[in-house]
Amino acid sequence: MTIIVTGGAGFIGSNFVFHMLKAHPEYRIVCVDKLTYAGNLSTLESVMENPNFRFVKLDICDREGVDKLFAEENPDIVVNFAAESHVDRSIENPEIFLQTNIIGTSVMMDASRKYNVKRYHQVSTDEVYGDLPLDRPDLFFTEETPIHTSSPYSSSKAGADLLVLAYHRTFGLPVTISRCSNNYGPYHFPEKLIPLMIANALADKPLPVYGKGENVRDWLYVEDHCKAIDLIIHNGKVGEVYNVGGHNEMANIDIVKLICKELGKPESLITYVTDRKGHDMRYAIDPTKIHNELGWLPETKFADGIKKTIQWYLDNEKWWKDIISGEYQNYYEKMYSNR
Ligand code: NAD
Ligand code: TDX
């Protein structure tokens, strides 16, 4: 069994590579990654020498390169994680999001058709459903919730999802899609809420909370997401969408206060800054379908997962300090200096 995993040098993709090599030691895992600012080869250091692992530096929009790789590897399964993933960056500059997230998806699917892959899996997001109001805690996103996006990022992911479903209906490509809630855990890029707050708190820097910090996200430990995708690619029904989430809704401000408490830092570091444009209020996944059909349940409770995550950032300072001392510093200055 050969699986092409795109975006495997990023946060969730790398955790998925580790999970698959451990859970299925007989599989060959071929990681394709362009190594954008968000991709980090040092993340994959521990598996580089594994004979069942191959890393290929490649842009998923590079049609010729992708075709050549499929001819070499003849993959059974393709799992597409590769994407521009940060909402704030999509507000600054939407174009690369359309390029990678939509065009890149079509390139990967064209190759999957040509080389008859048995399964093409698209890693999508709960953000395609838009948001829910804070005063209706009874509402959740199901797979039937209409697509209703807010940001260029979520619109590009929704565009890709529609294309994936169209390739299934029109060409019979055997696809599945997963739409997961917010992930957290090791190797999360420090531009995202949880790792950014950990890094800033450790440096006694201001903790920039957008708006009033009331926005709610539904947090899932990254390993639980990887296990859900493993189940879907093996047992999920072709042509279906599966929502993935652990019923763990928290307001941003409560997450930031918890990080302060865990690190022994004062809440006076919290600074309220100008809100994100079009900021989604609440995400909340109903995971009934994946539970009933595939028996998936989250295994890591948030209280344990956040402790493990904070400990990982304490133990792996070099990984994230190398990032925040490099090019990323310019991004941080631009996004936060006059906010
Ligand atoms: P990430 O930004 O950490 O990683 C993305 C990876 O894709 C990087 O390694 C990057 O180098 C690579 N990449 C980007 N453009 C590429 C291209 N053109 N060709 C090849 N590789 C390219 O993102 P993440 O948080 O790990 O998210 C992975 C996927 O999961 C994305 O599709 C995202 O939409 C989805 N998702 C993320 C979350 C979350 O909470 N982070 C939740 C649900 C779904
Ligand atoms: O500095 C910050 N201050 C702040 O208040 C940052 C970076 C974020 N926030 C808020 C915005 C959101 O309400 O925290 C919340 C989480 O923000 P992000 O970490 O940027 O994640 P989000 O916008 O929810 O999107 C994430 O989940 C869905 C991923 O980045 C997406 O790739 C995924 O699809």
Coordinates of N, CA, C and O in Angstrom, one line a residue, residues 10 34 39 49 69 73 80 91 94 121 129 133 161 168 172 178 185 218 230 232 266 274 295 307 337:
G10 N 3.8 20.1 7.3 CA 3.1 21.1 8.1 C 2.6 20.4 9.4 O 3.0 19.3 9.8
K34 N 5.7 21.5 -0.6 CA 6.4 22.6 -1.3 C 7.4 23.3 -0.3 O 8.3 24.1 -0.8
G39 N 5.9 25.0 6.1 CA 6.5 23.7 6.0 C 7.9 23.6 6.6 O 8.7 24.5 6.3
E49 N 15.0 8.7 7.7 CA 15.8 7.5 7.4 C 14.9 6.2 7.4 O 15.4 5.1 7.0
L69 N 5.6 12.1 -10.4 CA 5.6 11.4 -9.1 C 4.6 10.2 -9.1 O 4.9 9.1 -8.6
E73 N 5.4 6.3 -8.4 CA 4.9 5.7 -7.1 C 3.7 4.9 -7.3 O 3.4 4.0 -6.4
N80 N -4.9 14.7 0.8 CA -4.4 16.0 0.5 C -4.6 17.0 1.7 O -5.7 17.5 1.9
I91 N -6.8 37.1 4.5 CA -7.4 38.5 4.5 C -6.4 39.5 3.9 O -6.8 40.4 3.1
P94 N -5.4 37.1 -0.7 CA -6.2 35.9 -1.0 C -5.6 35.0 -2.1 O -5.9 33.8 -2.1
H121 N -8.5 11.4 -0.7 CA -9.2 12.0 0.5 C -8.8 13.5 0.6 O -7.6 13.8 0.6
Y129 N -18.6 25.8 6.8 CA -20.0 26.0 7.2 C -20.3 27.4 7.7 O -21.4 27.7 8.2
P133 N -24.4 31.4 15.9 CA -24.5 32.4 16.9 C -24.1 31.9 18.3 O -24.3 30.8 18.6
D161 N -13.8 21.7 -1.9 CA -14.7 20.6 -1.5 C -15.7 20.4 -2.6 O -16.1 19.2 -2.9
H168 N -16.2 13.3 -8.1 CA -16.8 12.1 -7.8 C -18.0 11.8 -8.7 O -18.2 10.8 -9.4
G172 N -16.5 9.8 -11.4 CA -16.5 8.6 -10.6 C -15.2 8.5 -9.8 O -14.9 7.4 -9.3
S178 N -13.1 15.0 4.8 CA -13.3 15.2 6.3 C -13.3 16.7 6.6 O -12.5 17.4 6.0
G185 N -1.8 20.8 19.2 CA -0.9 19.8 19.6 C 0.5 20.2 19.1 O 0.8 21.3 18.7
D218 N -13.9 24.9 18.6 CA -14.2 23.5 19.1 C -12.9 22.8 18.9 O -12.5 22.4 17.8
D230 N -7.4 8.2 9.2 CA -7.0 6.8 9.0 C -8.3 5.9 8.9 O -8.4 5.1 8.0
I232 N -11.4 6.9 8.0 CA -12.1 7.3 6.8 C -11.5 6.7 5.5 O -12.2 6.1 4.7
P266 N 1.1 36.2 34.4 CA 0.0 37.1 34.8 C -1.0 37.4 33.6 O -0.5 37.5 32.5
T274 N -7.6 45.0 17.7 CA -8.6 45.1 16.7 C -9.0 43.8 16.2 O -8.2 42.9 16.0
G295 N -17.3 4.4 14.2 CA -16.9 4.1 15.6 C -15.8 5.0 16.1 O -15.2 4.8 17.1
K307 N -2.2 20.3 28.4 CA -1.0 20.2 29.2 C 0.2 19.5 28.4 O 1.3 20.0 28.5
S337 N 1.9 45.1 14.8 CA 2.5 46.3 15.4 C 1.5 47.5 15.5 O 1.6 48.2 16.5

